[in-house]
């Protein structure tokens, strides 16, 4: 009797767990079960943190980052002969990876790398990004500078942008490049997700600075976040509940970036912040118009969501939603024209797919050389998942493509 009850209970729990973990995924996705498990774990962690937040135990993002940081210590690699230094550039924490010196003194190429995590999570020092930067430094024989910008919720926009700008400017000074034996004509700026956002924004800012002595040769953006104007692009609509980064979670990352009010979240989801009656939005509308910027194959049958009336008070409370330093897709053409050769990696299973595709299109129209690398079977965030226990073939493949492009172009 007892055994039967236990069996029923166990079956019930298993069914509940399967129901919790089960997520309808497009048939094209690679390793669907592994992805569901990753997503379920991440969702469970987020829900625990939301509960703790609600109970007043601390900000949910701070707790989540603590959990990620603990998990992220699992598989730390060191790299044969690699010199890894933690230092500060203009008061900003950075980590530098220098490959072992060669016999003859040659100048190296270099990548400034900015990690992702919704401006709130992860670190240069955790395994995910430490390992990525190590592999980059090794395979490219390049000096990699990884920036430990300050995080939400302790700091908000534009602190993250300023940190990356200041550290990068410091690094690009001729005497600092000389100190690291870096060739000033072979430097790239790069980042993934929110790091891709910061990379693109800082690249725009520095490209307009007449006083800058060194210029980036390239920028490489991995599934970047580029706009908060339209949360109903086809990729936002199609991936509303997609793994790792559902739409509502991305909207909340934006609100937290600006220290805004979560009460606006539902209104942002329906584009009430950029409705036709919001006058500040009108001059930006054509810069995110995906009916002209992306192909019919990707648009599918989705329709523009442009409410006639919305809520003017949202942009009054959070004007930064349309600040180009936060949303580099909104930049004007004169600025886009100044951007270096660009690589953009996008994933089909990602609300941010169209952010990347629209930026690629606008840069191309402005005359910038573009490599758009789209992965039909990959999901947002996959590139850091390359080692046990979160090893995905999607991670290895995207990382290999990215590094190959850098290797051939930097
Ligand atoms: C460029 O340098 C000049 C002279 O040092 C300075 O006045 C100006 O503010 C600088 N411009 C920028 C954009 O930093
Ligand atoms: C969007 O704005 C319209 C017009 O003000 C309003 O009726 C609707 O309730 C709003 N929706 C949300 C989710 O804020």
PDB file of N, CA, C and O and ligand atoms in Angstrom, residues 169 205 208-212, ligand 1:
ATOM      1  N   UNK A 169      38.887  53.428 -24.063  1.00  0.00           N
ATOM      2  CA  UNK A 169      39.692  54.615 -24.424  1.00  0.00           C
ATOM      3  C   UNK A 169      41.080  54.539 -23.828  1.00  0.00           C
ATOM      4  O   UNK A 169      42.068  54.844 -24.495  1.00  0.00           O
ATOM      5  N   UNK A 205      30.246  55.628 -30.380  1.00  0.00           N
ATOM      6  CA  UNK A 205      30.730  56.812 -29.655  1.00  0.00           C
ATOM      7  C   UNK A 205      32.174  57.134 -30.048  1.00  0.00           C
ATOM      8  O   UNK A 205      32.505  58.269 -30.352  1.00  0.00           O
ATOM      9  N   UNK A 208      33.009  58.647 -33.515  1.00  0.00           N
ATOM     10  CA  UNK A 208      32.705  60.061 -33.745  1.00  0.00           C
ATOM     11  C   UNK A 208      33.707  60.987 -33.089  1.00  0.00           C
ATOM     12  O   UNK A 208      33.595  62.206 -33.190  1.00  0.00           O
ATOM     13  N   UNK A 209      34.643  60.425 -32.350  1.00  0.00           N
ATOM     14  CA  UNK A 209      35.580  61.222 -31.572  1.00  0.00           C
ATOM     15  C   UNK A 209      36.803  61.560 -32.425  1.00  0.00           C
ATOM     16  O   UNK A 209      37.622  60.706 -32.733  1.00  0.00           O
ATOM     17  N   UNK A 210      36.902  62.842 -32.795  1.00  0.00           N
ATOM     18  CA  UNK A 210      37.997  63.288 -33.669  1.00  0.00           C
ATOM     19  C   UNK A 210      39.354  63.057 -33.025  1.00  0.00           C
ATOM     20  O   UNK A 210      40.354  62.871 -33.706  1.00  0.00           O
ATOM     21  N   UNK A 211      39.396  63.091 -31.688  1.00  0.00           N
ATOM     22  CA  UNK A 211      40.684  63.030 -30.994  1.00  0.00           C
ATOM     23  C   UNK A 211      41.239  61.618 -30.884  1.00  0.00           C
ATOM     24  O   UNK A 211      42.384  61.442 -30.515  1.00  0.00           O
ATOM     25  N   UNK A 212      40.426  60.631 -31.169  1.00  0.00           N
ATOM     26  CA  UNK A 212      40.866  59.246 -31.004  1.00  0.00           C
ATOM     27  C   UNK A 212      41.986  58.940 -31.993  1.00  0.00           C
ATOM     28  O   UNK A 212      41.819  59.117 -33.194  1.00  0.00           O
TER      29      UNK A 212
HETATM   30  C1  LIG B   1      39.475  66.911 -28.287  1.00  0.00           C
HETATM   31  O1  LIG B   1      40.612  67.552 -27.786  1.00  0.00           O
HETATM   32  C2  LIG B   1      40.436  68.955 -27.557  1.00  0.00           C
HETATM   33  C3  LIG B   1      41.765  69.548 -27.143  1.00  0.00           C
HETATM   34  O2  LIG B   1      42.436  68.752 -26.207  1.00  0.00           O
HETATM   35  C4  LIG B   1      39.355  69.138 -26.496  1.00  0.00           C
HETATM   36  O3  LIG B   1      39.123  70.510 -26.250  1.00  0.00           O
HETATM   37  C5  LIG B   1      38.065  68.465 -26.974  1.00  0.00           C
HETATM   38  O4  LIG B   1      37.084  68.543 -25.960  1.00  0.00           O
HETATM   39  C6  LIG B   1      38.318  67.015 -27.314  1.00  0.00           C
HETATM   40  N1  LIG B   1      37.117  66.449 -27.912  1.00  0.00           N
HETATM   41  C7  LIG B   1      36.573  65.329 -27.463  1.00  0.00           C
HETATM   42  C8  LIG B   1      35.361  64.875 -28.192  1.00  0.00           C
HETATM   43  O5  LIG B   1      37.001  64.706 -26.520  1.00  0.00           O
END
